[in-house]
Amino acid sequence: MSFEPEELGQSRSDLATALKDQRKRAGWTQIRLSKRCNMSQTKISNIESGKLTPAIVDVELILEALGAEGPLAIEILTLARSANTEWQDHWASRRRGLDKKQNELARLEAVSTEFRYFLLSMITGLLATPEYVRASIADVPGDQSKTIAKKLERQSVLFDPEKSFTFLLTEQAVRWPLLPPLAMAMQLDRLASVSRIPNVRLGVIPLTGHVPERPLNTFTLYDRRLATVETGTGALILRDHRDVTAYRQDFERYEQYAVFGDGCRELLSEWSEIFTRQRE
């Protein structure tokens, strides 16, 4: 399926209208449909009013209950997939203020318990030193002090024992020289320190051996319900369970090539020492 980012929001209202029209065409009430689908009448009402974006499985249940099939069912399922995909472009985020984005991430972290980060080319803010955070948004004009403060404040979530984190970083992400050598050495020491937090698993995928995979994007998984995929100009927010499952499977494959624990810390120490010698 292809889509235009600006049309994603419209697909939600189109989906609501299509499902409502399909129910009325079948001559069913919301109560009858809710009982057939084992959903509450309130949920059906919220779906049809556009207040709630239904999961793909919900739409499949509704269509099956109403006996919808053929091209119309395919069209409605296509709308459902678009409605479960959100595009956030970098320019819109910058206009709103990157500190607002940090608030959104903090809320998402508050309601999630299991996190998986695949970091292809950079170190994420939860693992970053203040210097690294500052350098990562250096190209954004204006005063970024609020954004930096909120990024650093969010790091406290790593110490919540009710949450678990797995970070996979490629060697390129770890060693990309975003900072001067000494500051990079300190950043790698920070990674080694975080790897000792009990509810954090931090692994690196070294550029040695054979890795028959070809990752294209940095991505993050929140529980089993949401995946964010970063591109050069923005991020896709995916809620379709098939998309989330696909990225979970990708993550599990990459995890097989990662080095964790003492082996990971030995690599980080070795790379940190290389940065330290560059300063001499």
Coordinates of C-alpha atoms in Angstrom, one line a residue, residues 11-269:
S11 CA -8.0 8.4 6.4
R12 CA -9.2 8.2 10.0
S13 CA -12.3 10.2 9.3
D14 CA -12.8 8.3 6.0
L15 CA -12.5 5.0 7.9
A16 CA -15.1 6.1 10.5
T17 CA -17.5 7.1 7.8
A18 CA -17.0 3.9 5.8
L19 CA -17.6 1.6 8.8
K20 CA -20.7 3.6 9.9
D21 CA -22.1 3.5 6.3
Q22 CA -21.4 -0.3 6.1
R23 CA -23.3 -0.9 9.4
K24 CA -26.3 1.1 8.3
R25 CA -26.3 -0.6 4.9
A26 CA -26.6 -3.9 6.6
G27 CA -29.4 -2.6 8.7
W28 CA -27.7 -3.2 12.0
T29 CA -27.7 -1.1 15.2
Q30 CA -24.6 -0.3 17.1
I31 CA -25.8 -2.5 20.0
R32 CA -26.3 -5.5 17.7
L33 CA -22.8 -5.0 16.1
S34 CA -21.1 -4.6 19.5
K35 CA -22.6 -7.9 20.7
R36 CA -21.6 -9.7 17.6
C37 CA -18.0 -8.4 17.8
N38 CA -17.7 -8.7 21.6
M39 CA -17.1 -5.0 21.9
S40 CA -18.9 -2.4 23.9
Q41 CA -21.4 -0.2 22.3
T42 CA -19.4 2.8 23.4
K43 CA -16.4 1.5 21.5
I44 CA -18.4 1.1 18.3
S45 CA -19.8 4.6 18.8
N46 CA -16.3 6.1 19.3
I47 CA -15.0 4.2 16.2
E48 CA -17.8 5.5 14.0
S49 CA -17.4 9.1 15.3
G50 CA -13.7 9.1 14.7
K51 CA -12.9 9.5 18.4
L52 CA -11.1 6.1 18.4
T53 CA -8.9 4.7 15.7
P54 CA -9.6 1.0 15.6
A55 CA -6.9 -1.6 15.3
I56 CA -6.8 -3.7 12.1
V57 CA -8.1 -6.7 14.0
D58 CA -11.1 -4.7 15.2
V59 CA -11.9 -3.6 11.6
E60 CA -11.6 -7.2 10.4
L61 CA -14.1 -8.3 13.1
I62 CA -16.6 -5.6 12.2
L63 CA -16.4 -6.4 8.4
E64 CA -16.7 -10.1 9.1
A65 CA -19.8 -9.5 11.3
L66 CA -21.4 -7.4 8.7
G67 CA -20.6 -9.8 5.9
A68 CA -18.6 -7.2 4.0
E69 CA -16.2 -8.7 1.4
G70 CA -14.7 -8.1 -2.0
P71 CA -13.3 -4.7 -3.2
L72 CA -15.2 -2.7 -0.5
A73 CA -13.7 -4.7 2.3
I74 CA -10.3 -4.4 0.8
E75 CA -10.8 -0.6 0.5
I76 CA -11.9 -0.3 4.2
L77 CA -8.9 -2.4 5.4
T78 CA -6.6 -0.1 3.4
L79 CA -8.1 2.9 5.1
A80 CA -7.6 1.1 8.5
R81 CA -4.0 0.5 7.7
S82 CA -3.5 4.2 6.8
A83 CA -5.3 5.3 9.9
N84 CA -2.9 3.2 12.0
T85 CA 0.1 5.0 10.5
E86 CA 1.2 8.4 11.5
W87 CA 3.8 10.6 9.9
Q88 CA 5.7 13.2 11.9
D89 CA 8.0 15.3 9.8
H90 CA 11.0 17.1 11.3
W91 CA 10.0 20.5 10.1
A92 CA 6.6 20.4 11.8
S93 CA 8.3 19.2 15.0
R94 CA 10.8 22.0 14.9
R95 CA 8.0 24.6 14.3
R96 CA 6.1 23.3 17.3
G97 CA 9.3 23.2 19.4
L98 CA 11.4 20.1 20.1
D99 CA 10.6 20.4 23.8
K100 CA 7.0 19.5 22.9
K101 CA 8.3 16.3 21.2
Q102 CA 10.1 15.4 24.4
N103 CA 6.9 15.8 26.3
E104 CA 5.2 13.4 23.9
L105 CA 8.0 10.8 24.3
A106 CA 7.8 11.1 28.1
R107 CA 4.1 10.4 28.0
L108 CA 4.7 7.4 25.8
E109 CA 7.4 6.1 28.1
A110 CA 5.1 6.5 31.1
V111 CA 2.5 4.2 29.7
S112 CA 4.9 1.6 28.3
T113 CA 6.8 -1.1 30.1
E114 CA 9.0 -2.9 27.5
F115 CA 11.2 -0.9 25.2
R116 CA 13.5 -2.1 22.4
Y117 CA 15.8 0.4 20.6
F118 CA 17.7 -0.5 17.4
L119 CA 20.2 2.3 16.8
L120 CA 21.8 2.2 13.4
S121 CA 23.8 5.4 13.2
M122 CA 23.5 7.5 16.4
I123 CA 23.2 7.1 20.2
T124 CA 19.7 7.8 21.4
G125 CA 18.9 10.6 23.9
L126 CA 18.2 8.2 26.8
L127 CA 21.9 7.0 26.6
A128 CA 23.5 10.3 25.8
T129 CA 25.8 12.7 27.7
P130 CA 24.7 16.4 27.9
E131 CA 27.4 17.2 25.3
Y132 CA 26.1 14.5 22.9
V133 CA 22.5 15.7 23.3
R134 CA 23.6 19.3 22.6
A135 CA 25.5 18.2 19.5
S136 CA 22.7 16.1 18.2
I137 CA 20.4 19.1 17.8
A138 CA 23.1 21.7 17.0
D139 CA 21.6 22.2 13.5
V140 CA 18.3 23.4 15.0
P141 CA 18.1 27.2 15.2
G142 CA 17.2 29.0 18.4
D143 CA 17.6 28.3 22.1
Q144 CA 17.4 24.6 22.7
S145 CA 18.1 24.7 26.4
K146 CA 14.5 23.4 27.2
T147 CA 14.9 20.5 24.8
I148 CA 18.2 19.5 26.2
A149 CA 16.9 19.7 29.8
K150 CA 13.9 17.6 28.9
K151 CA 16.0 15.0 27.1
L152 CA 18.2 14.6 30.1
E153 CA 15.2 14.5 32.5
R154 CA 13.7 11.6 30.5
Q155 CA 16.8 9.5 31.3
S156 CA 15.4 8.9 34.8
V157 CA 13.0 6.4 33.3
L158 CA 15.9 4.0 32.9
F159 CA 15.9 3.5 36.7
D160 CA 12.2 2.5 36.9
P161 CA 12.3 -1.2 38.0
E162 CA 8.9 -1.7 36.5
K163 CA 10.2 -1.1 33.0
S164 CA 12.7 -3.0 30.9
F165 CA 15.0 -1.7 28.1
T166 CA 17.0 -3.4 25.4
F167 CA 19.3 -1.2 23.3
L168 CA 21.1 -2.6 20.2
L169 CA 23.7 -0.3 18.8
T170 CA 25.8 -0.9 15.7
E171 CA 29.5 -0.2 16.0
Q172 CA 28.9 2.7 13.6
A173 CA 26.3 4.2 16.0
V174 CA 28.7 3.9 18.9
R175 CA 31.8 5.2 17.2
W176 CA 30.4 7.9 14.9
P177 CA 32.5 11.0 15.9
L178 CA 29.7 13.5 16.6
L179 CA 31.9 15.0 19.3
P180 CA 35.6 15.7 19.7
P181 CA 37.7 12.6 20.8
L182 CA 37.7 13.1 24.6
A183 CA 34.0 13.9 24.7
M184 CA 33.3 10.7 22.6
A185 CA 35.4 8.7 25.1
M186 CA 33.2 10.0 27.9
Q187 CA 30.1 9.1 25.9
L188 CA 31.3 5.5 25.5
D189 CA 32.0 5.4 29.2
R190 CA 28.4 6.5 29.8
L191 CA 27.2 3.6 27.7
A192 CA 29.2 1.2 29.8
S193 CA 27.7 2.7 32.9
V194 CA 24.1 2.4 31.7
S195 CA 24.7 -1.2 30.7
R196 CA 25.1 -2.1 34.4
I197 CA 21.5 -0.9 35.3
P198 CA 19.7 -4.1 36.3
N199 CA 16.6 -3.6 34.0
V200 CA 18.8 -2.4 31.0
R201 CA 20.3 -4.7 28.4
L202 CA 22.8 -2.9 26.2
G203 CA 24.4 -4.7 23.3
V204 CA 26.7 -3.6 20.4
I205 CA 26.9 -5.2 17.0
P206 CA 30.6 -5.1 15.9
L207 CA 31.7 -4.7 12.3
T208 CA 33.4 -8.0 12.4
G209 CA 32.4 -11.5 11.4
H210 CA 29.4 -12.2 9.2
V211 CA 26.1 -10.4 9.6
P212 CA 23.7 -11.5 6.8
E213 CA 21.3 -8.7 7.6
R214 CA 20.8 -5.2 6.0
P215 CA 19.1 -2.8 8.4
L216 CA 17.8 0.4 6.8
N217 CA 16.5 2.4 9.7
T218 CA 16.7 3.2 13.4
F219 CA 13.5 2.1 15.1
T220 CA 12.0 1.8 18.5
L221 CA 9.4 -0.7 19.9
Y222 CA 7.0 0.2 22.7
D223 CA 5.6 -3.0 24.2
R224 CA 3.7 -4.9 21.4
R225 CA 1.5 -2.1 20.3
L226 CA 3.6 0.6 18.6
A227 CA 6.8 1.0 16.5
T228 CA 8.5 4.2 15.5
V229 CA 10.7 4.2 12.4
E230 CA 13.0 7.1 11.8
T231 CA 14.0 8.4 8.3
G232 CA 16.0 11.4 7.2
T233 CA 13.1 13.7 7.2
G234 CA 10.8 12.4 9.9
A235 CA 9.4 9.4 11.7
L236 CA 6.6 6.8 11.0
I237 CA 4.4 5.8 13.9
L238 CA 3.1 2.3 13.2
R239 CA 0.2 0.8 15.2
D240 CA -0.8 -2.0 12.9
H241 CA 0.0 -5.3 14.7
R242 CA 1.5 -6.7 11.6
D243 CA 4.0 -3.8 11.3
V244 CA 4.9 -4.0 15.0
T245 CA 5.4 -7.8 14.8
A246 CA 7.6 -7.4 11.7
Y247 CA 9.9 -5.0 13.5
R248 CA 10.0 -7.2 16.6
Q249 CA 11.1 -10.0 14.4
D250 CA 13.8 -7.8 12.9
F251 CA 14.9 -6.8 16.3
E252 CA 15.2 -10.4 17.5
R253 CA 17.4 -11.3 14.4
Y254 CA 19.7 -8.3 15.0
E255 CA 19.9 -9.3 18.7
Q256 CA 21.6 -12.5 17.7
Y257 CA 24.7 -10.6 16.5
A258 CA 25.0 -8.3 19.5
V259 CA 27.6 -8.6 22.3
F260 CA 26.2 -7.9 25.8
G261 CA 27.5 -7.8 29.3
D262 CA 31.2 -7.9 30.0
G263 CA 32.0 -8.5 26.3
C264 CA 30.1 -5.3 25.4
R265 CA 31.9 -3.3 28.0
E266 CA 35.3 -4.6 26.8
L267 CA 34.5 -3.3 23.3
L268 CA 33.3 0.0 24.6
S269 CA 36.5 0.4 26.7

